[in-house]
């Protein structure tokens, strides 16, 4: 066999570093011996890799496992204080900025509403200010910032880090990668909201260790993340997962136009606006409901949170509206389930504040419309992060990238070690 070149050796070492840190992320705590067993690497290689991850501050010693026979072993785990991660969700009518530690625990969060008709400039300027606040908070905690993840409600050119088209914002070809990296001087990762949410759920949420699942991201639109055979499916041009624009309704000429320019798209019948339209129709025919009373009392326009409040108060009209929306969401999910036969379908996004009302209707609808053998086996659940699924996804974009390529994190953190006598050799 030819001798490995230096370049090859560096590449193999990077792969092995990634393999070790990913095992720790998946399993929680492991000893060096367990890592050797799981990765198939020899113990001295594992010890050297562990030492490097330790120097980069990415893992820490967490105690001693003295169970079983043999010498007690030092246990290792991911270091939550490896650094702070900033996530930005560009919603359609809001932005959220989140600061977490390296294992996704929230340290700081801000959300602001924005007016989508004002164009991209004021929204982006606002997000830059919020990101500056998050960085300041992170530094006050004496944590370095490891990166910024951005989730967007549109298609993304991953290579150039450009938002190609966000139908509900009417934004086209925005060089978000350049804008944010010029400002923050940090590694910046950008993805579509449904894709980001799927990565977040796989890394931190309900889809850990799940190889096949579909994330349905519902809000002003419906986006999707197709996680197939243990990786995100991106399609030929990287735009896969635009599930909300499936032409679900026949005779589309009579239907509500979609922001993508078509008529009859699934999302126009199952998004936030569709719930508002259903409520307006009920108010127009004067169905008996407390919705109008709540609007008057709060001097507020019709909104999803107001409809939720009515439903929480037992209002039948509000509950019927959400049930009907759930049925239509179930129709689209039934097609996805038939095509992909996933283990789970996970629902998240701003609309999932009413998820508890939608879910029973979605499950019934999928059972009614998908093939029984497939529908019986799929688990349809709400995201761990509910309405915040996409901003946690933005965090996960950064963490995932570091797990794949740990050497991007510098060796600058000095950690306390366990006493020398306790270290497993
Ligand atoms: Zn559409």
mmCIF file of C-alpha atoms and ligand atoms in Angstrom:
data_model
loop_
_atom_site.group_PDB
_atom_site.id
_atom_site.type_symbol
_atom_site.label_atom_id
_atom_site.label_comp_id
_atom_site.label_asym_id
_atom_site.label_seq_id
_atom_site.Cartn_x
_atom_site.Cartn_y
_atom_site.Cartn_z
ATOM 1 C CA UNK A 1 0.000 0.000 0.000
ATOM 2 C CA UNK A 2 1.243 3.502 -0.767
ATOM 3 C CA UNK A 3 2.271 5.651 2.165
ATOM 4 C CA UNK A 4 -0.299 8.295 3.051
ATOM 5 C CA UNK A 5 0.734 11.802 2.063
ATOM 6 C CA UNK A 6 0.620 14.579 4.657
ATOM 7 C CA UNK A 7 -2.563 15.886 3.056
ATOM 8 C CA UNK A 8 -4.178 12.434 3.310
ATOM 9 C CA UNK A 9 -3.075 12.087 6.923
ATOM 10 C CA UNK A 10 -4.542 15.476 7.820
ATOM 11 C CA UNK A 11 -7.785 14.535 6.089
ATOM 12 C CA UNK A 12 -8.004 11.187 7.921
ATOM 13 C CA UNK A 13 -7.290 12.871 11.250
ATOM 14 C CA UNK A 14 -10.062 15.428 10.628
ATOM 15 C CA UNK A 15 -12.489 12.614 9.804
ATOM 16 C CA UNK A 16 -11.488 10.769 12.975
ATOM 17 C CA UNK A 17 -11.856 13.899 15.127
ATOM 18 C CA UNK A 18 -15.348 14.307 13.721
ATOM 19 C CA UNK A 19 -16.142 10.651 14.327
ATOM 20 C CA UNK A 20 -15.124 10.911 18.005
ATOM 21 C CA UNK A 21 -17.002 14.135 18.761
ATOM 22 C CA UNK A 22 -20.133 12.912 16.945
ATOM 23 C CA UNK A 23 -20.142 9.720 19.063
ATOM 24 C CA UNK A 24 -19.967 11.882 22.186
ATOM 25 C CA UNK A 25 -22.792 14.044 20.893
ATOM 26 C CA UNK A 26 -24.956 10.989 20.162
ATOM 27 C CA UNK A 27 -24.253 9.015 23.339
ATOM 28 C CA UNK A 28 -23.837 11.738 25.973
ATOM 29 C CA UNK A 29 -20.883 10.422 28.009
ATOM 30 C CA UNK A 30 -18.268 7.867 26.978
ATOM 31 C CA UNK A 31 -14.838 6.727 28.125
ATOM 32 C CA UNK A 32 -11.833 6.577 25.805
ATOM 33 C CA UNK A 33 -12.150 2.780 25.719
ATOM 34 C CA UNK A 34 -15.833 3.013 24.709
ATOM 35 C CA UNK A 35 -14.924 5.552 22.023
ATOM 36 C CA UNK A 36 -12.299 3.175 20.655
ATOM 37 C CA UNK A 37 -14.875 0.390 20.529
ATOM 38 C CA UNK A 38 -17.493 2.553 18.800
ATOM 39 C CA UNK A 39 -15.168 4.157 16.240
ATOM 40 C CA UNK A 40 -13.004 1.095 15.531
ATOM 41 C CA UNK A 41 -9.885 3.213 16.154
ATOM 42 C CA UNK A 42 -7.101 2.035 18.449
ATOM 43 C CA UNK A 43 -6.872 3.389 21.982
ATOM 44 C CA UNK A 44 -3.759 5.502 21.480
ATOM 45 C CA UNK A 45 -5.299 7.189 18.403
ATOM 46 C CA UNK A 46 -8.481 7.883 20.387
ATOM 47 C CA UNK A 47 -6.434 9.331 23.270
ATOM 48 C CA UNK A 48 -4.625 11.664 20.877
ATOM 49 C CA UNK A 49 -7.899 12.750 19.225
ATOM 50 C CA UNK A 50 -9.513 13.302 22.621
ATOM 51 C CA UNK A 51 -6.546 15.433 23.657
ATOM 52 C CA UNK A 52 -6.964 17.610 20.565
ATOM 53 C CA UNK A 53 -10.722 18.043 21.109
ATOM 54 C CA UNK A 54 -9.940 18.893 24.711
ATOM 55 C CA UNK A 55 -7.413 21.550 23.665
ATOM 56 C CA UNK A 56 -10.006 23.074 21.351
ATOM 57 C CA UNK A 57 -12.370 23.254 24.330
ATOM 58 C CA UNK A 58 -15.004 21.130 22.592
ATOM 59 C CA UNK A 59 -15.169 18.304 25.139
ATOM 60 C CA UNK A 60 -14.649 17.999 28.874
ATOM 61 C CA UNK A 61 -14.055 15.380 31.531
ATOM 62 C CA UNK A 62 -17.164 14.719 33.523
ATOM 63 C CA UNK A 63 -16.224 12.094 36.112
ATOM 64 C CA UNK A 64 -15.206 8.531 36.627
ATOM 65 C CA UNK A 65 -17.049 5.388 35.624
ATOM 66 C CA UNK A 66 -16.134 2.837 38.248
ATOM 67 C CA UNK A 67 -18.852 0.316 37.368
ATOM 68 C CA UNK A 68 -17.900 -3.142 36.175
ATOM 69 C CA UNK A 69 -14.531 -4.728 36.208
ATOM 70 C CA UNK A 70 -11.178 -3.234 35.338
ATOM 71 C CA UNK A 71 -9.661 0.130 35.991
ATOM 72 C CA UNK A 72 -12.078 3.030 36.525
ATOM 73 C CA UNK A 73 -12.382 5.123 33.345
ATOM 74 C CA UNK A 74 -12.598 8.882 32.940
ATOM 75 C CA UNK A 75 -15.850 9.850 31.233
ATOM 76 C CA UNK A 76 -15.931 12.508 28.547
ATOM 77 C CA UNK A 77 -18.768 14.632 27.215
ATOM 78 C CA UNK A 78 -19.403 17.580 24.894
ATOM 79 C CA UNK A 79 -18.426 20.801 26.651
ATOM 80 C CA UNK A 80 -21.513 23.078 26.825
ATOM 81 C CA UNK A 81 -19.155 26.014 27.445
ATOM 82 C CA UNK A 82 -17.153 25.386 24.262
ATOM 83 C CA UNK A 83 -18.668 28.662 23.097
ATOM 84 C CA UNK A 84 -21.860 30.522 22.303
ATOM 85 C CA UNK A 85 -23.837 29.973 19.120
ATOM 86 C CA UNK A 86 -26.070 32.641 17.581
ATOM 87 C CA UNK A 87 -29.154 31.667 15.594
ATOM 88 C CA UNK A 88 -31.202 34.068 13.483
ATOM 89 C CA UNK A 89 -34.612 33.197 12.118
ATOM 90 C CA UNK A 90 -35.795 35.500 9.358
ATOM 91 C CA UNK A 91 -39.536 34.942 9.600
ATOM 92 C CA UNK A 92 -42.046 36.547 7.259
ATOM 93 C CA UNK A 93 -43.416 39.060 9.766
ATOM 94 C CA UNK A 94 -40.920 38.626 12.614
ATOM 95 C CA UNK A 95 -37.258 37.978 13.337
ATOM 96 C CA UNK A 96 -35.848 35.956 16.237
ATOM 97 C CA UNK A 97 -32.266 35.963 17.475
ATOM 98 C CA UNK A 98 -31.189 33.273 19.912
ATOM 99 C CA UNK A 99 -27.937 32.741 21.793
ATOM 100 C CA UNK A 100 -27.286 29.246 23.129
ATOM 101 C CA UNK A 101 -24.366 27.337 24.532
ATOM 102 C CA UNK A 102 -22.755 24.532 22.511
ATOM 103 C CA UNK A 103 -25.440 22.004 23.501
ATOM 104 C CA UNK A 104 -28.388 24.231 22.593
ATOM 105 C CA UNK A 105 -29.358 25.564 26.042
ATOM 106 C CA UNK A 106 -30.812 29.059 25.678
ATOM 107 C CA UNK A 107 -28.760 31.913 27.142
ATOM 108 C CA UNK A 108 -30.498 34.905 25.514
ATOM 109 C CA UNK A 109 -33.419 35.447 23.126
ATOM 110 C CA UNK A 110 -35.081 38.393 21.361
ATOM 111 C CA UNK A 111 -38.003 38.444 18.953
ATOM 112 C CA UNK A 112 -39.291 41.486 17.036
ATOM 113 C CA UNK A 113 -42.154 41.883 14.597
ATOM 114 C CA UNK A 114 -41.314 43.338 11.193
ATOM 115 C CA UNK A 115 -43.398 44.627 8.311
ATOM 116 C CA UNK A 116 -42.780 42.408 5.271
ATOM 117 C CA UNK A 117 -44.004 45.153 2.918
ATOM 118 C CA UNK A 118 -41.054 47.397 3.835
ATOM 119 C CA UNK A 119 -38.486 45.323 1.922
ATOM 120 C CA UNK A 120 -35.288 43.748 3.130
ATOM 121 C CA UNK A 121 -33.225 46.735 4.250
ATOM 122 C CA UNK A 122 -34.923 47.676 7.565
ATOM 123 C CA UNK A 123 -35.335 44.005 8.503
ATOM 124 C CA UNK A 124 -31.680 43.192 7.887
ATOM 125 C CA UNK A 125 -30.557 46.345 9.749
ATOM 126 C CA UNK A 126 -32.666 45.272 12.746
ATOM 127 C CA UNK A 127 -31.173 41.773 12.725
ATOM 128 C CA UNK A 128 -27.626 43.186 12.665
ATOM 129 C CA UNK A 129 -28.408 45.197 15.828
ATOM 130 C CA UNK A 130 -29.907 42.142 17.537
ATOM 131 C CA UNK A 131 -26.905 40.005 16.596
ATOM 132 C CA UNK A 132 -24.584 42.682 18.071
ATOM 133 C CA UNK A 133 -26.590 42.500 21.320
ATOM 134 C CA UNK A 134 -26.281 38.707 21.366
ATOM 135 C CA UNK A 135 -22.506 38.892 20.791
ATOM 136 C CA UNK A 136 -22.189 41.423 23.621
ATOM 137 C CA UNK A 137 -24.163 39.163 25.953
ATOM 138 C CA UNK A 138 -22.034 36.177 24.989
ATOM 139 C CA UNK A 139 -18.799 38.052 25.673
ATOM 140 C CA UNK A 140 -20.115 39.260 29.037
ATOM 141 C CA UNK A 141 -20.515 35.577 29.910
ATOM 142 C CA UNK A 142 -16.837 35.146 29.004
ATOM 143 C CA UNK A 143 -17.755 32.804 26.165
ATOM 144 C CA UNK A 144 -16.289 32.997 22.692
ATOM 145 C CA UNK A 145 -18.812 33.080 19.807
ATOM 146 C CA UNK A 146 -18.426 30.051 17.551
ATOM 147 C CA UNK A 147 -20.675 31.052 14.669
ATOM 148 C CA UNK A 148 -23.924 32.435 13.310
ATOM 149 C CA UNK A 149 -26.662 30.323 11.740
ATOM 150 C CA UNK A 150 -29.414 31.916 9.656
ATOM 151 C CA UNK A 151 -32.698 30.304 8.632
ATOM 152 C CA UNK A 152 -34.754 31.893 5.868
ATOM 153 C CA UNK A 153 -38.268 31.388 4.500
ATOM 154 C CA UNK A 154 -37.049 30.672 0.974
ATOM 155 C CA UNK A 155 -34.721 28.781 -1.308
ATOM 156 C CA UNK A 156 -31.004 29.171 -0.618
ATOM 157 C CA UNK A 157 -27.935 28.815 -2.822
ATOM 158 C CA UNK A 158 -25.785 27.033 -0.222
ATOM 159 C CA UNK A 159 -22.499 27.477 -2.069
ATOM 160 C CA UNK A 160 -22.822 31.225 -2.558
ATOM 161 C CA UNK A 161 -24.878 31.695 0.648
ATOM 162 C CA UNK A 162 -27.526 33.669 -1.257
ATOM 163 C CA UNK A 163 -31.230 33.742 -0.486
ATOM 164 C CA UNK A 164 -32.509 32.977 -3.987
ATOM 165 C CA UNK A 165 -36.253 33.513 -3.549
ATOM 166 C CA UNK A 166 -38.525 33.971 -0.537
ATOM 167 C CA UNK A 167 -42.065 34.016 -2.001
ATOM 168 C CA UNK A 168 -43.786 35.320 1.145
ATOM 169 C CA UNK A 169 -41.260 38.146 1.546
ATOM 170 C CA UNK A 170 -40.882 38.902 -2.169
ATOM 171 C CA UNK A 171 -37.101 38.928 -1.626
ATOM 172 C CA UNK A 172 -34.888 37.723 -4.473
ATOM 173 C CA UNK A 173 -31.128 37.122 -4.699
ATOM 174 C CA UNK A 174 -30.098 38.606 -1.352
ATOM 175 C CA UNK A 175 -26.414 37.857 -0.544
ATOM 176 C CA UNK A 176 -27.145 37.099 3.116
ATOM 177 C CA UNK A 177 -23.867 35.228 3.648
ATOM 178 C CA UNK A 178 -21.793 38.221 2.628
ATOM 179 C CA UNK A 179 -23.976 40.726 4.535
ATOM 180 C CA UNK A 180 -23.729 38.817 7.825
ATOM 181 C CA UNK A 181 -20.116 37.662 7.587
ATOM 182 C CA UNK A 182 -18.978 41.219 6.718
ATOM 183 C CA UNK A 183 -20.713 42.391 9.876
ATOM 184 C CA UNK A 184 -19.900 39.723 12.439
ATOM 185 C CA UNK A 185 -16.560 38.286 11.244
ATOM 186 C CA UNK A 186 -17.711 34.828 12.266
ATOM 187 C CA UNK A 187 -18.409 31.622 10.352
ATOM 188 C CA UNK A 188 -21.931 32.070 8.909
ATOM 189 C CA UNK A 189 -24.212 29.211 7.819
ATOM 190 C CA UNK A 190 -27.481 29.766 5.951
ATOM 191 C CA UNK A 191 -30.305 27.411 5.055
ATOM 192 C CA UNK A 192 -33.979 27.285 4.322
ATOM 193 C CA UNK A 193 -36.243 27.287 7.433
ATOM 194 C CA UNK A 194 -37.633 23.776 6.938
ATOM 195 C CA UNK A 195 -34.180 22.308 6.313
ATOM 196 C CA UNK A 196 -32.700 24.118 9.299
ATOM 197 C CA UNK A 197 -35.567 22.944 11.527
ATOM 198 C CA UNK A 198 -34.986 19.344 10.396
ATOM 199 C CA UNK A 199 -31.276 19.592 11.260
ATOM 200 C CA UNK A 200 -32.188 21.080 14.666
ATOM 201 C CA UNK A 201 -34.670 18.332 15.424
ATOM 202 C CA UNK A 202 -32.146 15.666 14.446
ATOM 203 C CA UNK A 203 -29.395 17.196 16.544
ATOM 204 C CA UNK A 204 -31.299 18.329 19.642
ATOM 205 C CA UNK A 205 -34.958 17.290 19.453
ATOM 206 C CA UNK A 206 -37.500 14.575 18.701
ATOM 207 C CA UNK A 207 -35.575 13.132 15.752
ATOM 208 C CA UNK A 208 -32.300 12.200 17.473
ATOM 209 C CA UNK A 209 -31.118 8.886 15.972
ATOM 210 C CA UNK A 210 -34.080 8.898 13.523
ATOM 211 C CA UNK A 211 -32.936 8.061 9.981
ATOM 212 C CA UNK A 212 -36.080 8.957 8.019
ATOM 213 C CA UNK A 213 -38.356 11.813 8.938
ATOM 214 C CA UNK A 214 -40.085 14.802 7.400
ATOM 215 C CA UNK A 215 -40.169 18.171 9.091
ATOM 216 C CA UNK A 216 -43.246 20.255 8.236
ATOM 217 C CA UNK A 217 -42.545 23.895 9.006
ATOM 218 C CA UNK A 218 -45.854 25.786 9.179
ATOM 219 C CA UNK A 219 -46.408 29.509 9.470
ATOM 220 C CA UNK A 220 -47.206 32.076 6.807
ATOM 221 C CA UNK A 221 -46.117 29.350 4.363
ATOM 222 C CA UNK A 222 -45.421 25.639 4.671
ATOM 223 C CA UNK A 223 -41.818 24.562 4.200
ATOM 224 C CA UNK A 224 -40.323 21.136 4.574
ATOM 225 C CA UNK A 225 -37.140 19.361 5.483
ATOM 226 C CA UNK A 226 -36.791 15.878 4.013
ATOM 227 C CA UNK A 227 -34.396 13.892 6.185
ATOM 228 C CA UNK A 228 -33.838 10.626 4.330
ATOM 229 C CA UNK A 229 -31.339 7.824 5.005
ATOM 230 C CA UNK A 230 -29.811 9.857 7.819
ATOM 231 C CA UNK A 231 -29.170 12.998 5.809
ATOM 232 C CA UNK A 232 -30.991 16.027 4.515
ATOM 233 C CA UNK A 233 -32.230 15.430 0.994
ATOM 234 C CA UNK A 234 -31.508 18.545 -1.081
ATOM 235 C CA UNK A 235 -32.555 17.567 -4.604
ATOM 236 C CA UNK A 236 -30.870 18.382 -7.884
ATOM 237 C CA UNK A 237 -30.411 22.132 -7.343
ATOM 238 C CA UNK A 238 -30.569 22.212 -3.551
ATOM 239 C CA UNK A 239 -34.172 23.405 -3.477
ATOM 240 C CA UNK A 240 -35.944 20.190 -2.373
ATOM 241 C CA UNK A 241 -38.538 20.415 0.379
ATOM 242 C CA UNK A 242 -40.771 23.187 -0.994
ATOM 243 C CA UNK A 243 -43.735 21.063 0.024
ATOM 244 C CA UNK A 244 -46.127 23.977 0.565
ATOM 245 C CA UNK A 245 -46.151 24.773 -3.130
ATOM 246 C CA UNK A 246 -47.379 21.325 -4.147
ATOM 247 C CA UNK A 247 -50.437 21.933 -6.339
ATOM 248 C CA UNK A 248 -52.856 20.115 -4.083
ATOM 249 C CA UNK A 249 -56.164 21.625 -5.159
ATOM 250 C CA UNK A 250 -57.843 20.787 -8.433
ATOM 251 C CA UNK A 251 -59.638 23.597 -10.286
ATOM 252 C CA UNK A 252 -57.082 26.065 -8.997
ATOM 253 C CA UNK A 253 -58.534 28.981 -10.995
ATOM 254 C CA UNK A 254 -61.136 29.459 -8.289
ATOM 255 C CA UNK A 255 -58.643 29.291 -5.434
ATOM 256 C CA UNK A 256 -56.633 31.807 -3.454
ATOM 257 C CA UNK A 257 -53.474 32.909 -5.264
ATOM 258 C CA UNK A 258 -50.206 31.826 -3.643
ATOM 259 C CA UNK A 259 -47.266 34.182 -3.160
ATOM 260 C CA UNK A 260 -45.231 31.942 -5.483
ATOM 261 C CA UNK A 261 -47.491 33.078 -8.343
ATOM 262 C CA UNK A 262 -49.542 29.871 -8.684
ATOM 263 C CA UNK A 263 -52.992 28.968 -7.499
ATOM 264 C CA UNK A 264 -54.056 25.881 -5.606
ATOM 265 C CA UNK A 265 -50.823 25.429 -3.617
ATOM 266 C CA UNK A 266 -51.219 23.301 -0.490
ATOM 267 C CA UNK A 267 -50.005 26.076 1.821
ATOM 268 C CA UNK A 268 -52.710 28.544 0.758
ATOM 269 C CA UNK A 269 -55.255 26.192 2.380
ATOM 270 C CA UNK A 270 -53.297 25.242 5.469
ATOM 271 C CA UNK A 271 -51.214 28.281 6.466
ATOM 272 C CA UNK A 272 -51.839 31.107 8.962
ATOM 273 C CA UNK A 273 -53.756 33.184 6.410
ATOM 274 C CA UNK A 274 -56.118 30.291 5.694
ATOM 275 C CA UNK A 275 -57.044 30.158 9.391
ATOM 276 C CA UNK A 276 -57.743 33.890 9.391
ATOM 277 C CA UNK A 277 -59.871 33.528 6.225
ATOM 278 C CA UNK A 278 -61.881 30.708 7.805
ATOM 279 C CA UNK A 279 -62.465 32.845 10.908
ATOM 280 C CA UNK A 280 -63.507 35.866 8.802
ATOM 281 C CA UNK A 281 -66.007 33.674 6.964
ATOM 282 C CA UNK A 282 -67.511 32.497 10.285
ATOM 283 C CA UNK A 283 -67.752 36.085 11.557
ATOM 284 C CA UNK A 284 -69.393 37.169 8.294
ATOM 285 C CA UNK A 285 -72.243 34.677 8.663
ATOM 286 C CA UNK A 286 -72.458 35.619 12.352
ATOM 287 C CA UNK A 287 -71.772 32.178 13.808
ATOM 288 C CA UNK A 288 -71.934 32.290 17.577
ATOM 289 C CA UNK A 289 -68.359 32.722 18.768
ATOM 290 C CA UNK A 290 -66.364 34.639 21.379
ATOM 291 C CA UNK A 291 -63.793 35.605 18.719
ATOM 292 C CA UNK A 292 -65.476 38.945 17.927
ATOM 293 C CA UNK A 293 -65.900 39.631 21.653
ATOM 294 C CA UNK A 294 -62.160 39.028 22.225
ATOM 295 C CA UNK A 295 -61.287 41.334 19.312
ATOM 296 C CA UNK A 296 -63.412 44.076 20.826
ATOM 297 C CA UNK A 297 -62.125 43.540 24.336
ATOM 298 C CA UNK A 298 -58.465 43.609 23.247
ATOM 299 C CA UNK A 299 -59.020 46.158 20.476
ATOM 300 C CA UNK A 300 -56.972 43.782 18.329
ATOM 301 C CA UNK A 301 -57.389 42.465 14.798
ATOM 302 C CA UNK A 302 -58.062 38.814 14.088
ATOM 303 C CA UNK A 303 -54.927 36.744 14.760
ATOM 304 C CA UNK A 304 -53.859 33.169 15.380
ATOM 305 C CA UNK A 305 -53.170 33.869 19.057
ATOM 306 C CA UNK A 306 -56.661 35.338 19.460
ATOM 307 C CA UNK A 307 -58.245 32.299 17.780
ATOM 308 C CA UNK A 308 -56.158 30.109 20.091
ATOM 309 C CA UNK A 309 -57.435 32.038 23.097
ATOM 310 C CA UNK A 310 -61.011 31.452 21.932
ATOM 311 C CA UNK A 311 -60.298 27.741 21.402
ATOM 312 C CA UNK A 312 -58.688 27.527 24.865
ATOM 313 C CA UNK A 313 -61.889 29.056 26.248
ATOM 314 C CA UNK A 314 -63.920 26.220 24.694
ATOM 315 C CA UNK A 315 -65.221 28.202 21.701
ATOM 316 C CA UNK A 316 -66.567 25.651 19.201
ATOM 317 C CA UNK A 317 -66.177 27.879 16.137
ATOM 318 C CA UNK A 318 -62.470 28.464 16.886
ATOM 319 C CA UNK A 319 -61.976 24.745 17.413
ATOM 320 C CA UNK A 320 -63.832 23.903 14.153
ATOM 321 C CA UNK A 321 -61.611 26.344 12.237
ATOM 322 C CA UNK A 322 -58.462 24.692 13.585
ATOM 323 C CA UNK A 323 -59.842 21.203 12.965
ATOM 324 C CA UNK A 324 -60.596 22.060 9.332
ATOM 325 C CA UNK A 325 -57.090 23.484 8.929
ATOM 326 C CA UNK A 326 -55.640 20.316 10.468
ATOM 327 C CA UNK A 327 -57.620 18.206 7.983
ATOM 328 C CA UNK A 328 -56.115 20.113 5.039
ATOM 329 C CA UNK A 329 -52.621 19.909 6.568
ATOM 330 C CA UNK A 330 -53.224 16.167 6.870
ATOM 331 C CA UNK A 331 -54.037 15.932 3.151
ATOM 332 C CA UNK A 332 -50.617 17.266 2.181
ATOM 333 C CA UNK A 333 -48.887 15.159 4.828
ATOM 334 C CA UNK A 334 -50.716 12.054 3.524
ATOM 335 C CA UNK A 335 -49.072 12.564 0.108
ATOM 336 C CA UNK A 336 -45.641 13.010 1.713
ATOM 337 C CA UNK A 337 -46.125 9.930 3.853
ATOM 338 C CA UNK A 338 -47.153 7.864 0.812
ATOM 339 C CA UNK A 339 -44.113 8.990 -1.153
ATOM 340 C CA UNK A 340 -41.420 8.788 1.523
ATOM 341 C CA UNK A 341 -42.684 6.257 4.119
ATOM 342 C CA UNK A 342 -40.976 8.179 6.974
ATOM 343 C CA UNK A 343 -40.685 6.984 10.567
ATOM 344 C CA UNK A 344 -41.841 10.366 11.844
ATOM 345 C CA UNK A 345 -43.488 13.540 10.610
ATOM 346 C CA UNK A 346 -42.594 16.445 12.896
ATOM 347 C CA UNK A 347 -44.560 19.696 12.922
ATOM 348 C CA UNK A 348 -43.029 22.998 13.971
ATOM 349 C CA UNK A 349 -43.024 26.697 13.130
ATOM 350 C CA UNK A 350 -45.084 29.742 14.158
ATOM 351 C CA UNK A 351 -48.412 28.015 13.435
ATOM 352 C CA UNK A 352 -47.633 25.323 15.978
ATOM 353 C CA UNK A 353 -48.797 27.603 18.810
ATOM 354 C CA UNK A 354 -52.124 25.946 17.888
ATOM 355 C CA UNK A 355 -50.437 22.567 17.319
ATOM 356 C CA UNK A 356 -52.430 20.797 20.031
ATOM 357 C CA UNK A 357 -55.650 21.627 18.142
ATOM 358 C CA UNK A 358 -54.257 20.789 14.699
ATOM 359 C CA UNK A 359 -52.574 17.493 15.577
ATOM 360 C CA UNK A 360 -55.644 15.250 16.211
ATOM 361 C CA UNK A 361 -57.244 16.415 12.936
ATOM 362 C CA UNK A 362 -53.963 15.921 11.041
ATOM 363 C CA UNK A 363 -53.628 12.358 12.363
ATOM 364 C CA UNK A 364 -57.210 11.488 11.376
ATOM 365 C CA UNK A 365 -56.757 13.026 7.940
ATOM 366 C CA UNK A 366 -53.503 11.128 7.284
ATOM 367 C CA UNK A 367 -55.116 7.896 8.407
ATOM 368 C CA UNK A 368 -58.011 8.576 6.030
ATOM 369 C CA UNK A 369 -55.952 9.590 2.979
ATOM 370 C CA UNK A 370 -52.614 7.717 3.102
ATOM 371 C CA UNK A 371 -52.167 4.006 2.395
ATOM 372 C CA UNK A 372 -53.105 2.166 5.606
ATOM 373 C CA UNK A 373 -49.856 0.154 5.813
ATOM 374 C CA UNK A 374 -47.838 3.382 5.713
ATOM 375 C CA UNK A 375 -50.176 5.581 7.758
ATOM 376 C CA UNK A 376 -50.338 3.015 10.583
ATOM 377 C CA UNK A 377 -46.599 3.127 11.129
ATOM 378 C CA UNK A 378 -45.824 6.822 10.904
ATOM 379 C CA UNK A 379 -45.549 8.798 14.109
ATOM 380 C CA UNK A 380 -46.896 12.359 13.677
ATOM 381 C CA UNK A 381 -45.696 14.621 16.476
ATOM 382 C CA UNK A 382 -44.987 18.229 17.416
ATOM 383 C CA UNK A 383 -41.441 19.598 17.406
ATOM 384 C CA UNK A 384 -39.538 19.874 20.694
ATOM 385 C CA UNK A 385 -39.079 23.542 19.848
ATOM 386 C CA UNK A 386 -42.616 24.211 18.573
ATOM 387 C CA UNK A 387 -42.774 27.793 17.212
ATOM 388 C CA UNK A 388 -38.982 28.207 17.665
ATOM 389 C CA UNK A 389 -38.090 25.170 15.525
ATOM 390 C CA UNK A 390 -36.412 27.194 12.812
ATOM 391 C CA UNK A 391 -34.257 29.381 15.067
ATOM 392 C CA UNK A 392 -33.052 26.271 16.927
ATOM 393 C CA UNK A 393 -32.396 24.914 13.444
ATOM 394 C CA UNK A 394 -30.200 27.957 12.745
ATOM 395 C CA UNK A 395 -28.219 27.133 15.908
ATOM 396 C CA UNK A 396 -27.976 23.508 14.768
ATOM 397 C CA UNK A 397 -26.488 24.560 11.396
ATOM 398 C CA UNK A 398 -23.455 25.903 13.255
ATOM 399 C CA UNK A 399 -23.156 23.049 15.758
ATOM 400 C CA UNK A 400 -23.559 20.440 13.023
ATOM 401 C CA UNK A 401 -20.809 22.057 10.996
ATOM 402 C CA UNK A 402 -18.447 22.041 13.980
ATOM 403 C CA UNK A 403 -19.211 18.362 14.663
ATOM 404 C CA UNK A 404 -18.368 17.601 11.024
ATOM 405 C CA UNK A 405 -15.204 19.677 11.073
ATOM 406 C CA UNK A 406 -13.986 20.366 14.651
ATOM 407 C CA UNK A 407 -10.632 21.873 13.626
ATOM 408 C CA UNK A 408 -12.380 25.127 12.675
ATOM 409 C CA UNK A 409 -12.566 25.845 16.425
ATOM 410 C CA UNK A 410 -9.314 27.322 17.686
ATOM 411 C CA UNK A 411 -7.199 25.963 20.544
ATOM 412 C CA UNK A 412 -7.658 28.895 22.873
ATOM 413 C CA UNK A 413 -9.729 27.571 25.752
ATOM 414 C CA UNK A 414 -7.923 26.461 28.871
ATOM 415 C CA UNK A 415 -10.057 24.085 30.891
ATOM 416 C CA UNK A 416 -9.697 22.711 34.369
ATOM 417 C CA UNK A 417 -8.744 19.035 34.197
ATOM 418 C CA UNK A 418 -9.558 16.271 36.615
ATOM 419 C CA UNK A 419 -6.621 15.455 38.944
ATOM 420 C CA UNK A 420 -3.884 13.508 37.129
ATOM 421 C CA UNK A 421 -4.488 10.390 39.207
ATOM 422 C CA UNK A 422 -8.026 10.163 37.884
ATOM 423 C CA UNK A 423 -7.122 10.318 34.193
ATOM 424 C CA UNK A 424 -7.420 7.065 32.311
ATOM 425 C CA UNK A 425 -4.262 6.274 30.357
HETATM 426 ZN ZN1 LIG B 1 -47.247 28.402 -4.083
#
